[in-house]
Amino acid sequence: MCVVAGRAARVTKWPEKTLFNAPFPAPASVSSFSLHSLQESGDQSEEEPREPSQAGGMGTLWSQEELATKNKNRLRRILEARNSWYSGSGEEKAFQFYNSCMDTRAIEAAGTGPLRQVIEELGGWRISGNWTSLNFNRTLRLLMSQYGHFPFFRAYLGPHPASPHTPVIQIDQPEFDVPLKQDQEQKTYAQIFREYLTYLNQLGTLLGGDPNKVQEHAFRSLIITSRLFQFLRPLEQRRAQGKLFQMVTIDQLKEIAPAIDWLSCLQATFTPMSLSPSQSLVVHDVEYLKNMSQLVEEMLLKQRDFLQSHMILGLVGTLSPALDSQFQKARRKLSQKLRELTEQPPMPARPRWMKCVEKTGTFFEPTLAALFVREAFDPSTRSAAMELFTAIRDALITRLRKLPWMNEETQNMAQDKVAQLQVEMGASEWALKPELARPEYRDIQLGPNFLQSVLSCVRSLQARIVQSFLQPCPQHRWKVSPWEVNAYYSISDHVVVFPAGLLQPPFFHPGYPRAVNFGAAGSIMAHELLHIFYQLLLPGGCPACDTHALQEALLCLKRHYAAFPLPSGTSFNDSLTFLENAADVGGLAIALQAYSKRLLWHRGETVLPRLDLSPQQIFFRSYAQVMCREPSPQESYDTHSPPHLRVHGPLSSTPAFARYFRCARGTLLSPSSRCQLW
């Protein structure tokens, strides 16, 4: 069975290309479904977002973030509906978990008791006085396997470097809760250090620790974090040295980093896998592991109690969102301070229901997927979406025949690749059969408090993820949930995926004017189809192509994007974004070609009420709506341009846009010359 394959693949970051998210972020640990989505911001009032009417929703621009909120609101209504479910079913447990998450009165009443119990199970800590002599590897094993917490390194299942469909355990650098950077100014570094120290002091005090002991242990914990951080080597450096993927056995890893009982810790974490000392692993930073092990050995000799406190404080920070409001207020204050210090905009407050919906979706995805698709993506919607995709695919094939930089052989190869492409629409097959997942929830025990419910769900999901990779799955493993607003192309499976959450108003509806559907959903589909040919655009990727013509087109596109002024505080790396820029420009052109052809076949086109726009203007506005969102700091691995460039770049590259909106020649959106790559 592949009932949790979608979640498993998404957690472990199998290769993919996506429209909205960066395609290759650092892989998450096997337990990356921890509580951080509950701790990003505080609760706010229960005001619901306004929803557009089906045919009139274009009057107000909606971004993908707003559509994602609308989809979560639909899940909320499903979870809050009064239904009778089969006892012990996934539906019943999902509803119970959501209600437990929303029951803040019970969470407040439980106070710190549930977390104190967890700390006692781990041997306690000197901060509270109840501390047993540290068995370091026992504590580490419990943290990894029972609580999804990885204080010194990350361990997760990911694709084998030489065989993308073969999962292999991977050992990587840890993820630090403190936003430190290797090129950070000393002043900023010190300020971040102080703010995080204040936060750790608050956690220890909330748990009843002696203030003097708390301060000392919190300070030592930050010193450990700082030293570990200094051991890190940048991704680019490791890649350049050919040390990003190093195959070692567990026995060899024991020699590299002897402080860790690797076999015991990994076996507990990846049960029911059967591991042996000769088991091969992928290590992403051998030097870090060596230095980390030396630090742990040094502290075990002299400062064992501080090492225990470091691990406990890290766990408390991870679990605190499932506790009462005092912990969440402390976290929210820290987040606000750190964002100020790193010059990021304030994190908008999110309502409690949204965080609870997200957690319920994480732990009970197959159940919620079926309920969401049943309500939001009926057969007529799926049929209309497939019809749109067929029109986009046909337009791409036609366009491939006319590309000047492709010879006939490459054109034929490209057309065959498009013809062989698989498309999955709405939801994966397992999502439509929730009965397959019912046995998977038997190990989930909800209660007696919310923290214990969360921990039970974490352990259950972790086991399901590992189990899913041990079973053969002939189908593509989805990397997104059906309610997410994120299409992607999977290189390894040669399949393109469009979840039901994306194909919703105002981006798509069977009753919309074709201009809306082609401009919004159609441009997304075309963008994803162009990911098939990324390799051709890379140096040496297309030996049979007209290299001179191809390079001229690529350089033209780079110069075109470089000419746009950037808003204050915005930056991007064009060496990372040029492939996505090419897909944005080409996707809009292909969608417009498909729409124009459809107009020839079906004369007459409806327009939207209260909007004085022609069908073609509605097409372009629909495209802009998909790409438009609030600017945010670009992540170092983000392969997409800032939002205003994703709107202006493709629109200014399309002559029809300037014609229909009467843009004067030589202006920003109507340049005197344009590039044609696709």
Coordinates of C-alpha atoms in Angstrom, one line a residue, residues 57-469:
G57 CA -13.9 36.8 -7.8
M58 CA -11.6 38.6 -10.2
G59 CA -12.7 42.0 -8.9
T60 CA -10.2 41.7 -6.0
L61 CA -6.8 40.2 -6.6
W62 CA -6.2 36.9 -4.8
S63 CA -2.7 35.5 -4.3
Q64 CA -1.8 31.9 -3.8
E65 CA -1.5 32.5 -0.1
E66 CA -5.1 33.7 0.1
L67 CA -6.2 30.7 -1.9
A68 CA -4.3 28.4 0.5
T69 CA -6.1 30.1 3.4
K70 CA -9.4 29.5 1.7
N71 CA -8.6 25.8 1.3
K72 CA -7.7 25.6 5.0
N73 CA -11.0 27.3 5.8
R74 CA -12.8 24.5 3.9
L75 CA -10.9 21.9 5.9
R76 CA -11.9 23.8 9.0
R77 CA -15.6 23.6 8.1
I78 CA -15.2 19.9 7.4
L79 CA -13.5 19.3 10.8
E80 CA -16.1 21.3 12.7
A81 CA -19.1 19.7 11.1
R82 CA -21.2 17.5 13.3
N83 CA -20.9 14.0 11.8
S84 CA -21.1 10.5 13.2
W85 CA -18.1 8.4 12.3
Y86 CA -17.2 4.8 12.7
S87 CA -15.6 4.3 16.1
G88 CA -11.8 4.2 15.9
S89 CA -11.9 5.4 12.2
G90 CA -9.4 7.9 10.8
E91 CA -12.3 10.4 10.5
E92 CA -13.2 10.1 14.2
K93 CA -9.5 10.4 15.4
A94 CA -8.9 13.4 13.1
F95 CA -12.0 15.2 14.5
Q96 CA -10.9 14.3 18.0
F97 CA -7.4 15.6 17.5
Y98 CA -8.6 18.8 16.0
N99 CA -11.0 19.4 18.8
S100 CA -8.3 18.7 21.3
C101 CA -6.0 21.2 19.6
M102 CA -8.8 23.8 19.7
D103 CA -9.6 23.2 23.4
T104 CA -7.3 25.9 24.8
R105 CA -9.1 25.8 28.1
A106 CA -7.9 22.2 28.7
I107 CA -4.4 23.0 27.5
E108 CA -4.2 25.9 29.9
A109 CA -5.5 23.8 32.8
A110 CA -2.8 21.1 32.1
G111 CA -0.1 23.8 32.4
T112 CA 3.5 22.5 32.4
G113 CA 2.6 19.1 33.9
P114 CA 2.7 17.1 30.5
L115 CA 6.1 18.6 29.6
R116 CA 7.5 17.9 33.1
Q117 CA 6.5 14.3 32.7
V118 CA 8.4 14.1 29.4
I119 CA 11.5 15.6 31.0
E120 CA 11.3 13.0 33.8
E121 CA 11.1 10.2 31.2
L122 CA 14.3 11.5 29.8
G123 CA 16.1 11.4 33.1
G124 CA 15.3 14.9 34.3
W125 CA 17.8 17.8 34.4
R126 CA 19.8 19.6 37.0
I127 CA 17.7 22.8 36.5
S128 CA 14.8 21.3 38.4
G129 CA 17.0 19.3 40.8
N130 CA 15.6 15.9 39.7
W131 CA 18.4 14.6 37.6
T132 CA 19.8 11.1 37.2
S133 CA 23.3 10.5 35.9
L134 CA 23.3 11.0 32.1
N135 CA 23.2 8.1 29.8
F136 CA 23.9 10.3 26.8
N137 CA 23.1 7.8 24.0
R138 CA 19.9 6.6 25.7
T139 CA 18.6 10.2 25.9
L140 CA 19.7 10.9 22.3
R141 CA 18.0 7.7 21.1
L142 CA 14.7 8.6 22.9
L143 CA 14.8 12.2 21.5
M144 CA 15.2 11.0 18.0
S145 CA 12.8 8.1 18.0
Q146 CA 10.1 9.2 20.4
Y147 CA 10.1 13.0 20.1
G148 CA 11.4 13.7 16.6
H149 CA 14.1 16.0 18.0
F150 CA 17.7 15.9 16.5
P151 CA 20.0 18.2 18.6
F152 CA 23.3 17.4 17.0
F153 CA 22.6 16.2 13.4
R154 CA 19.7 15.3 11.2
A155 CA 18.7 11.8 10.1
Y156 CA 16.1 11.3 7.4
L157 CA 15.2 9.1 4.5
G158 CA 16.1 10.5 1.1
P159 CA 16.8 9.4 -2.5
H160 CA 20.0 7.5 -3.1
P161 CA 22.4 9.7 -5.1
A162 CA 22.7 7.1 -7.8
S163 CA 19.1 5.7 -7.7
P164 CA 16.4 8.3 -7.1
H165 CA 13.8 5.6 -6.4
T166 CA 15.8 3.9 -3.7
P167 CA 15.5 5.4 -0.2
V168 CA 18.6 5.6 2.0
I169 CA 19.2 7.0 5.4
Q170 CA 21.0 10.4 5.2
I171 CA 23.0 12.2 7.9
D172 CA 23.2 15.9 7.6
Q173 CA 24.0 19.1 9.6
P174 CA 21.5 20.0 12.3
E175 CA 18.8 22.7 11.9
F176 CA 19.4 25.5 14.4
D177 CA 16.5 27.3 16.0
V178 CA 18.8 30.4 16.3
P179 CA 19.0 32.3 12.9
L180 CA 22.8 32.5 12.8
K181 CA 24.6 33.1 9.6
Q182 CA 28.3 32.6 8.8
D183 CA 28.7 36.0 7.3
Q184 CA 26.8 37.8 10.1
E185 CA 28.0 41.0 11.7
Q186 CA 29.4 40.4 15.2
K187 CA 27.0 43.0 16.6
T188 CA 24.0 41.2 15.1
Y189 CA 25.3 37.9 16.2
A190 CA 25.7 39.1 19.8
Q191 CA 22.2 40.6 19.8
I192 CA 20.6 37.3 18.6
F193 CA 22.6 35.5 21.2
R194 CA 21.2 37.7 24.0
E195 CA 17.6 37.4 22.8
Y196 CA 17.8 33.7 22.5
L197 CA 19.4 33.5 26.0
T198 CA 16.5 35.5 27.4
Y199 CA 14.1 33.0 25.7
L200 CA 15.8 29.9 27.1
N201 CA 15.8 31.5 30.6
Q202 CA 12.0 32.0 30.3
L203 CA 11.5 28.3 29.4
G204 CA 13.6 27.1 32.3
T205 CA 11.8 29.5 34.7
L206 CA 8.3 28.4 33.4
L207 CA 9.3 24.9 34.3
G208 CA 10.1 25.8 37.8
G209 CA 13.8 25.9 37.6
D210 CA 16.0 27.9 40.0
P211 CA 16.7 31.3 38.2
N212 CA 20.5 31.1 38.9
K213 CA 20.7 27.5 37.6
V214 CA 18.5 28.3 34.6
Q215 CA 20.7 31.2 33.6
E216 CA 23.9 29.2 33.8
H217 CA 22.5 26.2 31.9
A218 CA 20.9 28.3 29.3
F219 CA 24.1 30.1 28.7
R220 CA 26.1 26.9 28.4
S221 CA 23.4 25.6 25.9
L222 CA 24.0 28.6 23.7
I223 CA 27.7 28.1 23.8
I224 CA 27.2 24.5 22.6
T225 CA 25.0 25.8 19.8
S226 CA 27.6 28.4 18.9
R227 CA 30.4 25.9 18.7
L228 CA 28.3 23.5 16.6
F229 CA 27.5 26.3 14.3
Q230 CA 31.2 27.1 13.8
F231 CA 31.7 23.5 12.6
L232 CA 29.3 23.9 9.6
R233 CA 30.6 24.2 6.1
P234 CA 28.5 26.0 3.4
L235 CA 26.6 23.8 0.9
E236 CA 28.4 25.3 -2.0
Q237 CA 31.8 24.5 -0.5
R238 CA 30.9 20.9 0.1
R239 CA 29.5 20.6 -3.4
A240 CA 32.6 22.1 -5.0
Q241 CA 34.9 19.7 -3.0
G242 CA 32.7 16.7 -4.0
K243 CA 31.9 16.0 -0.4
L244 CA 28.1 16.6 -0.4
F245 CA 27.2 12.9 -0.8
Q246 CA 29.6 10.5 0.8
M247 CA 28.6 6.9 1.2
V248 CA 29.7 5.3 4.5
T249 CA 28.6 2.3 6.5
I250 CA 27.4 2.6 10.1
D251 CA 30.6 0.9 11.2
Q252 CA 32.6 3.6 9.3
L253 CA 30.5 6.3 10.8
K254 CA 31.2 5.0 14.3
E255 CA 34.9 5.5 13.6
I256 CA 34.3 9.0 12.2
A257 CA 32.1 10.1 15.1
P258 CA 32.5 7.6 18.0
A259 CA 30.6 9.6 20.6
I260 CA 27.3 8.5 19.0
D261 CA 25.9 5.0 19.2
W262 CA 24.8 5.2 15.6
L263 CA 23.4 1.7 15.2
S264 CA 21.2 2.0 18.3
C265 CA 20.0 5.5 17.6
L266 CA 19.2 4.9 13.9
Q267 CA 17.6 1.5 14.5
A268 CA 15.2 3.1 17.0
T269 CA 14.5 6.0 14.7
F270 CA 13.9 4.1 11.5
T271 CA 12.0 1.1 12.9
P272 CA 10.8 -1.2 11.3
M273 CA 13.8 -1.1 9.1
S274 CA 16.4 -3.7 10.0
L275 CA 19.8 -2.1 10.2
S276 CA 23.3 -3.7 10.6
P277 CA 26.8 -2.3 11.0
S278 CA 27.4 -2.8 7.3
Q279 CA 24.3 -0.6 6.4
S280 CA 25.2 2.1 3.9
L281 CA 24.3 5.7 4.6
V282 CA 24.7 9.0 2.9
V283 CA 26.7 11.6 4.9
H284 CA 26.5 15.2 3.8
D285 CA 29.3 16.7 6.0
V286 CA 31.8 14.3 7.4
E287 CA 34.0 17.0 8.9
Y288 CA 31.1 18.4 10.9
L289 CA 30.3 15.0 12.4
K290 CA 34.0 14.6 13.4
N291 CA 34.0 17.9 15.2
M292 CA 30.6 17.4 16.7
S293 CA 31.7 14.1 18.1
Q294 CA 34.8 15.6 19.7
L295 CA 32.7 18.3 21.3
V296 CA 30.3 15.7 22.8
E297 CA 33.1 13.6 24.1
E298 CA 34.7 16.7 25.7
M299 CA 31.5 17.6 27.4
L300 CA 30.8 14.1 28.6
L301 CA 34.1 14.2 30.5
K302 CA 33.7 17.6 32.1
Q303 CA 30.1 19.0 31.7
R304 CA 27.6 16.1 31.4
D305 CA 24.8 18.0 33.1
F306 CA 25.1 20.9 30.7
L307 CA 24.9 18.5 27.8
Q308 CA 21.7 17.1 29.2
S309 CA 20.3 20.5 29.7
H310 CA 21.2 21.5 26.1
M311 CA 19.2 18.6 24.8
I312 CA 16.2 19.2 27.1
L313 CA 16.1 22.9 26.3
G314 CA 16.0 22.2 22.6
L315 CA 13.2 19.7 23.1
V316 CA 11.2 22.1 25.2
G317 CA 11.5 24.7 22.5
T318 CA 10.2 22.2 20.0
L319 CA 7.3 21.0 22.1
S320 CA 6.2 24.2 23.7
P321 CA 3.6 25.1 21.1
A322 CA 1.5 22.2 22.3
L323 CA 1.6 23.7 25.8
D324 CA -0.2 26.6 27.5
S325 CA -0.1 30.3 26.3
Q326 CA 2.9 31.2 28.5
F327 CA 5.2 29.2 26.3
Q328 CA 3.7 30.5 23.1
K329 CA 3.9 34.1 24.2
A330 CA 7.6 33.6 25.0
R331 CA 8.1 32.0 21.5
R332 CA 6.2 34.8 19.8
K333 CA 8.2 37.5 21.6
L334 CA 11.4 35.8 20.5
S335 CA 10.3 35.5 16.9
Q336 CA 9.4 39.1 16.8
K337 CA 12.8 40.2 18.2
L338 CA 14.7 37.9 15.9
R339 CA 12.9 39.1 12.8
E340 CA 13.7 42.7 13.8
L341 CA 17.4 41.9 14.2
T342 CA 17.5 40.1 10.8
E343 CA 15.5 42.9 9.1
Q344 CA 12.6 40.7 8.2
P345 CA 9.0 42.0 8.3
P346 CA 6.8 41.0 11.3
M347 CA 5.2 37.6 11.1
P348 CA 1.4 38.1 10.6
A349 CA -0.7 36.6 13.4
R350 CA -2.5 33.4 12.4
P351 CA -5.7 32.1 14.1
R352 CA -5.5 29.0 16.3
W353 CA -7.9 27.1 14.0
M354 CA -5.5 27.4 11.1
K355 CA -2.6 25.9 13.0
C356 CA -4.8 23.1 14.3
V357 CA -6.0 22.4 10.7
E358 CA -2.4 22.2 9.5
K359 CA -1.4 19.8 12.3
T360 CA -4.5 17.6 11.7
G361 CA -3.7 17.5 8.0
T362 CA -0.2 16.4 8.7
F363 CA -1.1 13.5 11.0
F364 CA -4.3 12.4 9.2
E365 CA -3.6 13.4 5.6
P366 CA -5.3 10.4 3.8
T367 CA -8.5 11.0 5.7
L368 CA -8.7 14.7 5.2
A369 CA -7.6 14.4 1.5
A370 CA -10.6 12.2 0.7
L371 CA -13.0 14.6 2.5
F372 CA -11.5 17.6 0.8
V373 CA -11.5 16.2 -2.7
R374 CA -15.1 14.9 -2.3
E375 CA -16.2 18.5 -1.5
A376 CA -13.9 20.6 -3.6
F377 CA -13.0 18.7 -6.8
D378 CA -15.9 16.8 -8.2
P379 CA -15.7 14.8 -11.5
S380 CA -16.9 17.7 -13.6
T381 CA -14.2 20.0 -12.3
R382 CA -11.6 17.3 -12.9
S383 CA -12.8 16.8 -16.5
A384 CA -12.7 20.5 -17.2
A385 CA -9.2 20.7 -15.7
M386 CA -8.0 17.8 -17.9
E387 CA -9.4 19.5 -20.9
L388 CA -7.5 22.7 -20.1
F389 CA -4.3 20.7 -19.6
T390 CA -4.7 19.0 -23.0
A391 CA -5.1 22.4 -24.7
I392 CA -1.9 23.6 -23.0
R393 CA 0.0 20.4 -23.8
D394 CA -1.0 20.6 -27.5
A395 CA 0.1 24.3 -27.7
L396 CA 3.5 23.3 -26.3
I397 CA 4.0 20.6 -28.8
T398 CA 3.1 23.0 -31.6
R399 CA 5.6 25.6 -30.2
L400 CA 8.4 23.0 -30.0
R401 CA 8.2 22.5 -33.7
K402 CA 9.1 26.2 -34.3
L403 CA 12.0 26.8 -32.0
P404 CA 14.9 28.1 -34.0
W405 CA 17.6 26.7 -31.6
M406 CA 16.3 23.1 -31.8
N407 CA 17.1 20.8 -34.7
E408 CA 14.6 18.3 -36.0
E409 CA 16.0 15.4 -34.0
T410 CA 15.8 17.4 -30.7
Q411 CA 12.3 18.6 -31.6
N412 CA 11.1 15.0 -32.1
M413 CA 12.7 14.0 -28.8
A414 CA 11.1 16.8 -27.0
Q415 CA 7.7 16.0 -28.5
D416 CA 8.0 12.4 -27.5
K417 CA 8.9 13.4 -24.0
V418 CA 5.7 15.5 -23.7
A419 CA 3.7 12.7 -25.2
Q420 CA 5.0 10.2 -22.6
L421 CA 4.4 12.5 -19.6
Q422 CA 1.9 11.3 -17.0
V423 CA -0.4 13.9 -15.4
E424 CA -2.1 13.5 -12.0
M425 CA -4.9 15.9 -11.2
G426 CA -6.7 16.6 -7.9
A427 CA -5.4 13.9 -5.6
S428 CA -3.4 10.7 -5.7
E429 CA -5.3 7.5 -5.9
W430 CA -4.6 6.6 -2.3
A431 CA -6.2 9.8 -1.1
L432 CA -9.5 8.8 -2.6
K433 CA -9.5 5.5 -0.6
P434 CA -9.4 6.5 3.1
E435 CA -10.4 3.0 4.1
L436 CA -6.8 1.9 3.2
A437 CA -5.5 4.2 5.9
R438 CA -7.8 3.2 8.8
P439 CA -5.5 0.4 10.0
E440 CA -2.6 2.9 10.0
Y441 CA -4.2 4.9 12.8
R442 CA -4.5 2.0 15.3
D443 CA -1.4 3.0 17.2
I444 CA -2.6 6.6 17.8
Q445 CA -3.7 7.1 21.4
L446 CA -5.3 10.5 21.9
G447 CA -5.1 12.0 25.4
P448 CA -4.9 12.3 28.3
N449 CA -3.6 15.8 27.3
F450 CA -2.9 17.6 24.0
L451 CA 0.9 17.1 24.2
Q452 CA 0.6 13.4 24.6
S453 CA -1.9 13.3 21.7
V454 CA 0.7 15.2 19.5
L455 CA 3.5 12.9 20.5
S456 CA 1.4 9.8 19.8
C457 CA 0.7 11.2 16.3
V458 CA 4.3 12.1 15.7
R459 CA 5.4 8.5 16.5
S460 CA 2.7 7.0 14.4
L461 CA 3.4 9.2 11.4
Q462 CA 7.1 8.5 11.7
A463 CA 6.5 4.8 11.6
R464 CA 4.2 5.1 8.7
I465 CA 6.7 7.1 6.7
V466 CA 9.4 4.5 7.2
Q467 CA 7.0 1.7 6.4
S468 CA 5.8 3.3 3.2
F469 CA 9.4 3.3 1.9

